[in-house]
Amino acid sequence: MPESMDAARWRPYLTAWALLVLAVCGLYAHTLLGMAGIWARSETYAHGFVVPLISAWLVWRLRAEVRVLTPRPAPLAWLLMAGAAALWLAGDLVAVNAATQLAFVSLLVLTVPAVMGWAVARRLMFPLGFLFFAVPIGDFMLPRLMEWTADFTVLALRASGVPVYREGLQFVIPSGTWSVVEACSGIRYLIASVTVGCLFAHLSYQGWKKKLLFVGVSIAVPLVANWLRAYMIVMLGHLSGNELATGVDHLIYGWLFFGVVIALMLFIGARWADAPAPGTTAPRRLTLPPATTASPAWRGAVVALLIALLPHAAVKAIALSNLTAPVSLASVAPQAPWAGAATPPSDWVPAFANASAQVHQGYTGPEGQRVGVHLHYYRQQDYERKLVSSENMLVRHNDATWARAQAGTAQAQWPGAQLPVASATLRRTSGGLTTSGTERLLAWRWYWVDDRFTASDAAAKLLGAWGRVRGWGDDGAIVVVYTPLDPQLTEAQAQERAQATLRAFVQANGAALQDSLRRTRAGH
């Protein structure tokens, strides 16, 4: 067919698709603007601004191959869009940005087969898949990456003959104290390297083995490079008497080092690049008259739009069950043999943001044990105030007063059952890392959501979504119990005694704690 007939055949589908994309972006504007806001304020995800432009350029390169295909709506894509819409709904109910943003991009990608069919979507598979790099996701890897960086740095320092005392993410060498923070995790280097690596592999290699191998290299190289960067920065500071590689300098040196490493990786990868594929025979054109009727295109777009509308209607209906009254947090009455204390055992406060109400109480045990309880209660949750968030933690990494020395799990003896809890040892940093007698606390943390307790972030999110769907509402709380570690005992003895104290407290007061949360929800 002449190119003019191709254009006539494609015009209704492209028009319907473009209007559908605009409608989806309008319906999910909050999610789209949330993504753009993260791109603007975070160097880690700033590449999100150029990802759509790169995808558009990749599609433009394939325009001649796509033009000769026959567009036709794919009903299976509508079903997949329904799944993406359900994911967005679940994520929005518990304010999980990663879920809503992944679902939004999935909806955008699925508009292509929903209106133009799988043949077109398969030919544009990589450009469409590349759009997912615009989703600002990856912060969940921060704790693990920081631990790996600290592990390697301490190991390399000791191998270099430098004595190291480590506690958590902080360590001391003869020339000073160092700490592994978010900027040292290497998450920025990793995400940038994988994004560039996938694009380079797609443009440079024909076979899947080469592509997957290079993507694997683009994952391994920034990890190892970041570990070496951290080690070299500490050594530069140590050998220069902390004149070099301190403050902002070490970030600048880090980016220069990373830039050289990535450039070298791409230079080596280019040596094995495949020659451009010879021109292939274009797909056979149909001899049938061009389908100028617009009904299939608009039918696909309308069905997809209705699917995209469904989760917003569901959110409006579910919101009717949410409680809106101000929160009056009921106190937890001590249960024998425990008694209330005039003041809590410490002034430490966990870094839980934007709670609707919070309380800090102290208790004493029959043998003089001291226990503190933090309750942070959440109601009318949204993306700024939410129960489970990466911003909610016992101690922030940049806290000037407290640091997390250890983290793990423990088993609390709940009345009639075992309750897994998140456990952490906290240390006051004002006295120095190795100063004896520094205040130390053992803290247990768990969530109350849908009238159940869990220490798992994922389980709390799922229970929160289920609670809203079944009419419970969005009320929830973070519970933290803690006790001081005895400085007169060895670390092992102090930990054992503190564990026993918290177990005894929870066993005696667990039912009263749950009753307090229930009365708070009921407004008593």
PDB file of C-alpha atoms in Angstrom, residues 47-300:
ATOM      1  CA  HIS A  47      17.320  10.619  35.291  1.00  0.00           C
ATOM      2  CA  GLY A  48      13.538  10.161  35.343  1.00  0.00           C
ATOM      3  CA  PHE A  49      13.132  13.396  33.407  1.00  0.00           C
ATOM      4  CA  VAL A  50      15.019  12.028  30.373  1.00  0.00           C
ATOM      5  CA  VAL A  51      13.658   8.461  30.410  1.00  0.00           C
ATOM      6  CA  PRO A  52      10.410   9.346  28.528  1.00  0.00           C
ATOM      7  CA  LEU A  53      12.461  11.310  25.980  1.00  0.00           C
ATOM      8  CA  ILE A  54      14.787   8.343  25.428  1.00  0.00           C
ATOM      9  CA  SER A  55      11.791   6.014  25.046  1.00  0.00           C
ATOM     10  CA  ALA A  56      10.242   8.370  22.497  1.00  0.00           C
ATOM     11  CA  TRP A  57      13.514   8.454  20.554  1.00  0.00           C
ATOM     12  CA  LEU A  58      13.711   4.642  20.584  1.00  0.00           C
ATOM     13  CA  VAL A  59      10.159   4.451  19.232  1.00  0.00           C
ATOM     14  CA  TRP A  60      10.995   6.987  16.521  1.00  0.00           C
ATOM     15  CA  ARG A  61      13.887   4.793  15.360  1.00  0.00           C
ATOM     16  CA  LEU A  62      11.401   1.949  14.791  1.00  0.00           C
ATOM     17  CA  ARG A  63       8.716   3.991  13.025  1.00  0.00           C
ATOM     18  CA  ALA A  64       9.292   2.411   9.619  1.00  0.00           C
ATOM     19  CA  GLU A  65       8.971  -1.126  11.031  1.00  0.00           C
ATOM     20  CA  VAL A  66       5.855  -0.267  13.020  1.00  0.00           C
ATOM     21  CA  ARG A  67       4.102   1.618  10.234  1.00  0.00           C
ATOM     22  CA  VAL A  68       3.556  -1.491   8.137  1.00  0.00           C
ATOM     23  CA  LEU A  69       1.947  -3.453  10.988  1.00  0.00           C
ATOM     24  CA  THR A  70      -1.804  -3.774  11.299  1.00  0.00           C
ATOM     25  CA  PRO A  71      -3.141  -2.188  14.517  1.00  0.00           C
ATOM     26  CA  ARG A  72      -5.927  -4.036  16.287  1.00  0.00           C
ATOM     27  CA  PRO A  73      -7.059  -3.746  19.961  1.00  0.00           C
ATOM     28  CA  ALA A  74      -6.070  -6.698  22.181  1.00  0.00           C
ATOM     29  CA  PRO A  75      -8.704  -7.703  24.768  1.00  0.00           C
ATOM     30  CA  LEU A  76      -6.070  -9.453  26.902  1.00  0.00           C
ATOM     31  CA  ALA A  77      -4.407  -6.084  27.414  1.00  0.00           C
ATOM     32  CA  TRP A  78      -7.634  -4.822  28.977  1.00  0.00           C
ATOM     33  CA  LEU A  79      -7.432  -7.623  31.532  1.00  0.00           C
ATOM     34  CA  LEU A  80      -3.813  -6.727  32.303  1.00  0.00           C
ATOM     35  CA  MET A  81      -4.834  -3.095  32.681  1.00  0.00           C
ATOM     36  CA  ALA A  82      -7.413  -4.201  35.237  1.00  0.00           C
ATOM     37  CA  GLY A  83      -4.606  -5.902  37.175  1.00  0.00           C
ATOM     38  CA  ALA A  84      -2.486  -2.732  37.036  1.00  0.00           C
ATOM     39  CA  ALA A  85      -5.477  -0.666  38.170  1.00  0.00           C
ATOM     40  CA  ALA A  86      -5.991  -3.060  41.097  1.00  0.00           C
ATOM     41  CA  LEU A  87      -2.314  -2.685  42.038  1.00  0.00           C
ATOM     42  CA  TRP A  88      -2.689   1.103  41.976  1.00  0.00           C
ATOM     43  CA  LEU A  89      -5.781   0.855  44.179  1.00  0.00           C
ATOM     44  CA  ALA A  90      -4.006  -1.377  46.712  1.00  0.00           C
ATOM     45  CA  GLY A  91      -1.008   0.948  46.758  1.00  0.00           C
ATOM     46  CA  ASP A  92      -3.124   4.068  47.103  1.00  0.00           C
ATOM     47  CA  LEU A  93      -5.109   2.619  50.006  1.00  0.00           C
ATOM     48  CA  VAL A  94      -1.918   2.345  52.065  1.00  0.00           C
ATOM     49  CA  ALA A  95       0.005   5.195  50.374  1.00  0.00           C
ATOM     50  CA  VAL A  96       2.800   3.092  48.844  1.00  0.00           C
ATOM     51  CA  ASN A  97       4.435   5.271  46.211  1.00  0.00           C
ATOM     52  CA  ALA A  98       6.347   2.405  44.629  1.00  0.00           C
ATOM     53  CA  ALA A  99       3.135   0.421  43.997  1.00  0.00           C
ATOM     54  CA  THR A 100       1.090   3.321  42.634  1.00  0.00           C
ATOM     55  CA  GLN A 101       3.908   4.566  40.407  1.00  0.00           C
ATOM     56  CA  LEU A 102       4.681   1.111  39.023  1.00  0.00           C
ATOM     57  CA  ALA A 103       0.971   0.629  38.358  1.00  0.00           C
ATOM     58  CA  PHE A 104       0.702   4.013  36.640  1.00  0.00           C
ATOM     59  CA  VAL A 105       3.603   3.290  34.276  1.00  0.00           C
ATOM     60  CA  SER A 106       2.147  -0.178  33.629  1.00  0.00           C
ATOM     61  CA  LEU A 107      -1.153   1.426  32.648  1.00  0.00           C
ATOM     62  CA  LEU A 108       0.658   3.761  30.247  1.00  0.00           C
ATOM     63  CA  VAL A 109       2.579   0.876  28.678  1.00  0.00           C
ATOM     64  CA  LEU A 110      -0.550  -1.267  28.356  1.00  0.00           C
ATOM     65  CA  THR A 111      -2.402   1.469  26.462  1.00  0.00           C
ATOM     66  CA  VAL A 112      -0.347   0.457  23.422  1.00  0.00           C
ATOM     67  CA  PRO A 113      -1.653  -3.134  23.114  1.00  0.00           C
ATOM     68  CA  ALA A 114      -5.070  -2.062  24.449  1.00  0.00           C
ATOM     69  CA  VAL A 115      -5.551   0.199  21.419  1.00  0.00           C
ATOM     70  CA  MET A 116      -3.050  -1.028  18.796  1.00  0.00           C
ATOM     71  CA  GLY A 117      -2.496  -4.692  19.622  1.00  0.00           C
ATOM     72  CA  TRP A 118       0.290  -7.083  20.618  1.00  0.00           C
ATOM     73  CA  ALA A 119       2.139  -6.988  17.292  1.00  0.00           C
ATOM     74  CA  VAL A 120       2.859  -3.301  17.813  1.00  0.00           C
ATOM     75  CA  ALA A 121       3.620  -3.757  21.516  1.00  0.00           C
ATOM     76  CA  ARG A 122       6.097  -6.576  20.808  1.00  0.00           C
ATOM     77  CA  ARG A 123       7.957  -4.477  18.275  1.00  0.00           C
ATOM     78  CA  LEU A 124       8.149  -1.631  20.783  1.00  0.00           C
ATOM     79  CA  MET A 125       8.916  -3.899  23.735  1.00  0.00           C
ATOM     80  CA  PHE A 126      12.229  -2.315  24.755  1.00  0.00           C
ATOM     81  CA  PRO A 127      11.155   1.347  24.411  1.00  0.00           C
ATOM     82  CA  LEU A 128       8.036   0.592  26.436  1.00  0.00           C
ATOM     83  CA  GLY A 129       9.939  -1.410  29.030  1.00  0.00           C
ATOM     84  CA  PHE A 130      12.536   1.342  29.338  1.00  0.00           C
ATOM     85  CA  LEU A 131       9.800   3.614  30.703  1.00  0.00           C
ATOM     86  CA  PHE A 132       9.928   1.656  33.977  1.00  0.00           C
ATOM     87  CA  PHE A 133      13.321   3.240  34.707  1.00  0.00           C
ATOM     88  CA  ALA A 134      11.343   6.433  35.331  1.00  0.00           C
ATOM     89  CA  VAL A 135       9.807   4.867  38.446  1.00  0.00           C
ATOM     90  CA  PRO A 136      11.781   6.151  41.472  1.00  0.00           C
ATOM     91  CA  ILE A 137      12.145   2.841  43.231  1.00  0.00           C
ATOM     92  CA  GLY A 138      15.196   1.428  44.973  1.00  0.00           C
ATOM     93  CA  ASP A 139      15.318   2.997  48.434  1.00  0.00           C
ATOM     94  CA  PHE A 140      14.364  -0.363  49.926  1.00  0.00           C
ATOM     95  CA  MET A 141      17.913  -1.499  49.059  1.00  0.00           C
ATOM     96  CA  LEU A 142      19.549   1.269  51.116  1.00  0.00           C
ATOM     97  CA  PRO A 143      20.012  -0.610  54.423  1.00  0.00           C
ATOM     98  CA  ARG A 144      21.542  -3.663  52.732  1.00  0.00           C
ATOM     99  CA  LEU A 145      23.820  -1.594  50.481  1.00  0.00           C
ATOM    100  CA  MET A 146      25.013   0.459  53.456  1.00  0.00           C
ATOM    101  CA  GLU A 147      25.782  -2.729  55.394  1.00  0.00           C
ATOM    102  CA  TRP A 148      27.763  -4.127  52.451  1.00  0.00           C
ATOM    103  CA  THR A 149      29.713  -0.874  52.110  1.00  0.00           C
ATOM    104  CA  ALA A 150      30.558  -0.879  55.813  1.00  0.00           C
ATOM    105  CA  ASP A 151      31.518  -4.580  55.711  1.00  0.00           C
ATOM    106  CA  PHE A 152      33.901  -4.124  52.781  1.00  0.00           C
ATOM    107  CA  THR A 153      35.425  -0.886  54.089  1.00  0.00           C
ATOM    108  CA  VAL A 154      36.172  -2.334  57.521  1.00  0.00           C
ATOM    109  CA  LEU A 155      37.544  -5.558  55.993  1.00  0.00           C
ATOM    110  CA  ALA A 156      39.781  -3.628  53.578  1.00  0.00           C
ATOM    111  CA  LEU A 157      41.034  -1.294  56.326  1.00  0.00           C
ATOM    112  CA  ARG A 158      41.994  -4.216  58.530  1.00  0.00           C
ATOM    113  CA  ALA A 159      43.700  -5.916  55.579  1.00  0.00           C
ATOM    114  CA  SER A 160      45.672  -2.674  55.119  1.00  0.00           C
ATOM    115  CA  GLY A 161      46.884  -2.823  58.712  1.00  0.00           C
ATOM    116  CA  VAL A 162      44.574  -0.102  60.058  1.00  0.00           C
ATOM    117  CA  PRO A 163      42.952  -1.065  63.391  1.00  0.00           C
ATOM    118  CA  VAL A 164      39.158  -0.620  63.324  1.00  0.00           C
ATOM    119  CA  TYR A 165      36.477  -0.649  65.994  1.00  0.00           C
ATOM    120  CA  ARG A 166      33.037  -1.002  64.420  1.00  0.00           C
ATOM    121  CA  GLU A 167      29.560  -0.622  65.844  1.00  0.00           C
ATOM    122  CA  GLY A 168      26.703  -0.785  63.369  1.00  0.00           C
ATOM    123  CA  LEU A 169      27.387   1.624  60.502  1.00  0.00           C
ATOM    124  CA  GLN A 170      29.938   3.621  62.470  1.00  0.00           C
ATOM    125  CA  PHE A 171      33.584   2.753  62.934  1.00  0.00           C
ATOM    126  CA  VAL A 172      36.646   4.295  64.546  1.00  0.00           C
ATOM    127  CA  ILE A 173      40.226   4.253  63.227  1.00  0.00           C
ATOM    128  CA  PRO A 174      43.221   5.924  64.894  1.00  0.00           C
ATOM    129  CA  SER A 175      42.763   9.135  62.896  1.00  0.00           C
ATOM    130  CA  GLY A 176      39.053   9.622  63.519  1.00  0.00           C
ATOM    131  CA  THR A 177      35.456   8.405  63.356  1.00  0.00           C
ATOM    132  CA  TRP A 178      33.626   7.517  60.154  1.00  0.00           C
ATOM    133  CA  SER A 179      30.006   6.640  59.426  1.00  0.00           C
ATOM    134  CA  VAL A 180      28.288   5.029  56.455  1.00  0.00           C
ATOM    135  CA  VAL A 181      25.237   7.125  55.509  1.00  0.00           C
ATOM    136  CA  GLU A 182      22.783   7.020  52.593  1.00  0.00           C
ATOM    137  CA  ALA A 183      25.194   8.832  50.266  1.00  0.00           C
ATOM    138  CA  CYS A 184      27.732   6.054  50.875  1.00  0.00           C
ATOM    139  CA  SER A 185      25.329   3.248  49.939  1.00  0.00           C
ATOM    140  CA  GLY A 186      26.077   3.466  46.218  1.00  0.00           C
ATOM    141  CA  ILE A 187      22.378   3.405  45.283  1.00  0.00           C
ATOM    142  CA  ARG A 188      22.865   6.408  42.976  1.00  0.00           C
ATOM    143  CA  TYR A 189      25.721   4.729  41.143  1.00  0.00           C
ATOM    144  CA  LEU A 190      23.844   1.430  40.897  1.00  0.00           C
ATOM    145  CA  ILE A 191      20.636   2.888  39.431  1.00  0.00           C
ATOM    146  CA  ALA A 192      22.538   5.135  37.011  1.00  0.00           C
ATOM    147  CA  SER A 193      24.751   2.262  35.881  1.00  0.00           C
ATOM    148  CA  VAL A 194      21.882  -0.174  35.313  1.00  0.00           C
ATOM    149  CA  THR A 195      19.884   2.420  33.361  1.00  0.00           C
ATOM    150  CA  VAL A 196      22.830   3.272  31.106  1.00  0.00           C
ATOM    151  CA  GLY A 197      23.858  -0.390  30.893  1.00  0.00           C
ATOM    152  CA  CYS A 198      20.458  -1.573  29.667  1.00  0.00           C
ATOM    153  CA  LEU A 199      20.308   1.146  27.030  1.00  0.00           C
ATOM    154  CA  PHE A 200      23.878   0.460  25.893  1.00  0.00           C
ATOM    155  CA  ALA A 201      23.257  -3.311  25.695  1.00  0.00           C
ATOM    156  CA  HIS A 202      20.105  -2.796  23.637  1.00  0.00           C
ATOM    157  CA  LEU A 203      21.836  -0.501  21.157  1.00  0.00           C
ATOM    158  CA  SER A 204      25.138  -2.415  20.935  1.00  0.00           C
ATOM    159  CA  TYR A 205      24.296  -6.124  20.980  1.00  0.00           C
ATOM    160  CA  GLN A 206      22.017  -8.353  18.963  1.00  0.00           C
ATOM    161  CA  GLY A 207      22.008 -11.537  21.025  1.00  0.00           C
ATOM    162  CA  TRP A 208      20.316 -11.941  24.405  1.00  0.00           C
ATOM    163  CA  LYS A 209      23.366 -13.594  25.995  1.00  0.00           C
ATOM    164  CA  LYS A 210      25.550 -10.548  25.381  1.00  0.00           C
ATOM    165  CA  LYS A 211      22.810  -8.206  26.535  1.00  0.00           C
ATOM    166  CA  LEU A 212      22.194 -10.073  29.795  1.00  0.00           C
ATOM    167  CA  LEU A 213      25.920 -10.406  30.449  1.00  0.00           C
ATOM    168  CA  PHE A 214      26.484  -6.666  30.051  1.00  0.00           C
ATOM    169  CA  VAL A 215      23.497  -5.842  32.275  1.00  0.00           C
ATOM    170  CA  GLY A 216      24.979  -8.160  34.900  1.00  0.00           C
ATOM    171  CA  VAL A 217      28.298  -6.327  34.614  1.00  0.00           C
ATOM    172  CA  SER A 218      26.477  -2.986  34.972  1.00  0.00           C
ATOM    173  CA  ILE A 219      25.086  -4.255  38.285  1.00  0.00           C
ATOM    174  CA  ALA A 220      28.331  -5.681  39.666  1.00  0.00           C
ATOM    175  CA  VAL A 221      30.662  -2.855  38.617  1.00  0.00           C
ATOM    176  CA  PRO A 222      28.985   0.005  40.559  1.00  0.00           C
ATOM    177  CA  LEU A 223      28.695  -2.148  43.680  1.00  0.00           C
ATOM    178  CA  VAL A 224      32.390  -3.014  43.715  1.00  0.00           C
ATOM    179  CA  ALA A 225      33.362   0.494  42.588  1.00  0.00           C
ATOM    180  CA  ASN A 226      31.412   2.022  45.458  1.00  0.00           C
ATOM    181  CA  TRP A 227      33.106  -0.249  47.990  1.00  0.00           C
ATOM    182  CA  LEU A 228      36.523   0.699  46.620  1.00  0.00           C
ATOM    183  CA  ARG A 229      35.496   4.369  46.608  1.00  0.00           C
ATOM    184  CA  ALA A 230      34.513   4.216  50.288  1.00  0.00           C
ATOM    185  CA  TYR A 231      37.734   2.439  51.227  1.00  0.00           C
ATOM    186  CA  MET A 232      39.929   4.879  49.287  1.00  0.00           C
ATOM    187  CA  ILE A 233      38.173   7.909  50.773  1.00  0.00           C
ATOM    188  CA  VAL A 234      38.726   6.653  54.318  1.00  0.00           C
ATOM    189  CA  MET A 235      42.366   5.841  53.527  1.00  0.00           C
ATOM    190  CA  LEU A 236      42.895   9.293  51.950  1.00  0.00           C
ATOM    191  CA  GLY A 237      41.495  10.922  55.045  1.00  0.00           C
ATOM    192  CA  HIS A 238      43.540   8.676  57.330  1.00  0.00           C
ATOM    193  CA  LEU A 239      46.839   9.185  55.522  1.00  0.00           C
ATOM    194  CA  SER A 240      46.352  12.938  55.100  1.00  0.00           C
ATOM    195  CA  GLY A 241      45.417  13.587  58.711  1.00  0.00           C
ATOM    196  CA  ASN A 242      41.799  14.219  57.606  1.00  0.00           C
ATOM    197  CA  GLU A 243      42.855  17.022  55.285  1.00  0.00           C
ATOM    198  CA  LEU A 244      41.663  15.251  52.123  1.00  0.00           C
ATOM    199  CA  ALA A 245      38.434  13.433  51.216  1.00  0.00           C
ATOM    200  CA  THR A 246      36.415  14.872  54.099  1.00  0.00           C
ATOM    201  CA  GLY A 247      33.182  16.823  53.997  1.00  0.00           C
ATOM    202  CA  VAL A 248      31.884  17.581  50.499  1.00  0.00           C
ATOM    203  CA  ASP A 249      35.212  16.544  48.987  1.00  0.00           C
ATOM    204  CA  HIS A 250      34.539  12.849  49.371  1.00  0.00           C
ATOM    205  CA  LEU A 251      31.266  13.143  47.426  1.00  0.00           C
ATOM    206  CA  ILE A 252      33.021  14.968  44.588  1.00  0.00           C
ATOM    207  CA  TYR A 253      35.823  12.400  44.524  1.00  0.00           C
ATOM    208  CA  GLY A 254      33.196   9.672  44.544  1.00  0.00           C
ATOM    209  CA  TRP A 255      31.402  10.974  41.454  1.00  0.00           C
ATOM    210  CA  LEU A 256      34.687  11.482  39.598  1.00  0.00           C
ATOM    211  CA  PHE A 257      35.762   7.959  40.424  1.00  0.00           C
ATOM    212  CA  PHE A 258      32.373   6.564  39.395  1.00  0.00           C
ATOM    213  CA  GLY A 259      32.417   8.508  36.126  1.00  0.00           C
ATOM    214  CA  VAL A 260      35.805   7.077  35.217  1.00  0.00           C
ATOM    215  CA  VAL A 261      34.690   3.537  36.094  1.00  0.00           C
ATOM    216  CA  ILE A 262      31.481   3.742  34.024  1.00  0.00           C
ATOM    217  CA  ALA A 263      33.305   5.275  31.072  1.00  0.00           C
ATOM    218  CA  LEU A 264      35.807   2.430  31.227  1.00  0.00           C
ATOM    219  CA  MET A 265      32.987  -0.133  31.426  1.00  0.00           C
ATOM    220  CA  LEU A 266      31.311   1.304  28.319  1.00  0.00           C
ATOM    221  CA  PHE A 267      34.636   1.554  26.469  1.00  0.00           C
ATOM    222  CA  ILE A 268      35.394  -2.120  27.118  1.00  0.00           C
ATOM    223  CA  GLY A 269      31.824  -3.136  26.289  1.00  0.00           C
ATOM    224  CA  ALA A 270      32.030  -1.323  22.959  1.00  0.00           C
ATOM    225  CA  ARG A 271      34.874  -3.604  21.878  1.00  0.00           C
ATOM    226  CA  TRP A 272      32.406  -6.497  21.660  1.00  0.00           C
ATOM    227  CA  ALA A 273      29.578  -4.476  20.103  1.00  0.00           C
ATOM    228  CA  ASP A 274      27.846  -6.180  17.192  1.00  0.00           C
ATOM    229  CA  ALA A 275      27.797  -4.619  13.770  1.00  0.00           C
ATOM    230  CA  PRO A 276      24.469  -3.053  12.822  1.00  0.00           C
ATOM    231  CA  ALA A 277      22.084  -5.683  11.547  1.00  0.00           C
ATOM    232  CA  PRO A 278      21.738  -5.679   7.766  1.00  0.00           C
ATOM    233  CA  GLY A 279      18.510  -4.349   6.433  1.00  0.00           C
ATOM    234  CA  THR A 280      15.820  -6.951   6.856  1.00  0.00           C
ATOM    235  CA  THR A 281      12.891  -7.540   4.617  1.00  0.00           C
ATOM    236  CA  ALA A 282      10.036  -5.387   5.757  1.00  0.00           C
ATOM    237  CA  PRO A 283       6.937  -7.221   6.981  1.00  0.00           C
ATOM    238  CA  ARG A 284       4.570  -8.057   4.179  1.00  0.00           C
ATOM    239  CA  ARG A 285       1.980  -5.404   3.617  1.00  0.00           C
ATOM    240  CA  LEU A 286      -1.646  -6.431   3.513  1.00  0.00           C
ATOM    241  CA  THR A 287      -3.340  -6.256   0.162  1.00  0.00           C
ATOM    242  CA  LEU A 288      -6.687  -5.515   1.773  1.00  0.00           C
ATOM    243  CA  PRO A 289      -8.018  -1.979   1.602  1.00  0.00           C
ATOM    244  CA  PRO A 290      -6.943   0.171   4.541  1.00  0.00           C
ATOM    245  CA  ALA A 291      -9.223  -0.016   7.575  1.00  0.00           C
ATOM    246  CA  THR A 292     -10.387   3.563   7.712  1.00  0.00           C
ATOM    247  CA  THR A 293     -13.195   2.875  10.161  1.00  0.00           C
ATOM    248  CA  ALA A 294     -12.337   4.241  13.591  1.00  0.00           C
ATOM    249  CA  SER A 295     -14.654   2.003  15.655  1.00  0.00           C
ATOM    250  CA  PRO A 296     -12.069  -0.647  16.703  1.00  0.00           C
ATOM    251  CA  ALA A 297      -9.580   2.011  17.801  1.00  0.00           C
ATOM    252  CA  TRP A 298     -12.118   3.975  19.811  1.00  0.00           C
ATOM    253  CA  ARG A 299     -13.640   0.822  21.270  1.00  0.00           C
ATOM    254  CA  GLY A 300     -10.228  -0.185  22.630  1.00  0.00           C
TER     255      GLY A 300
END
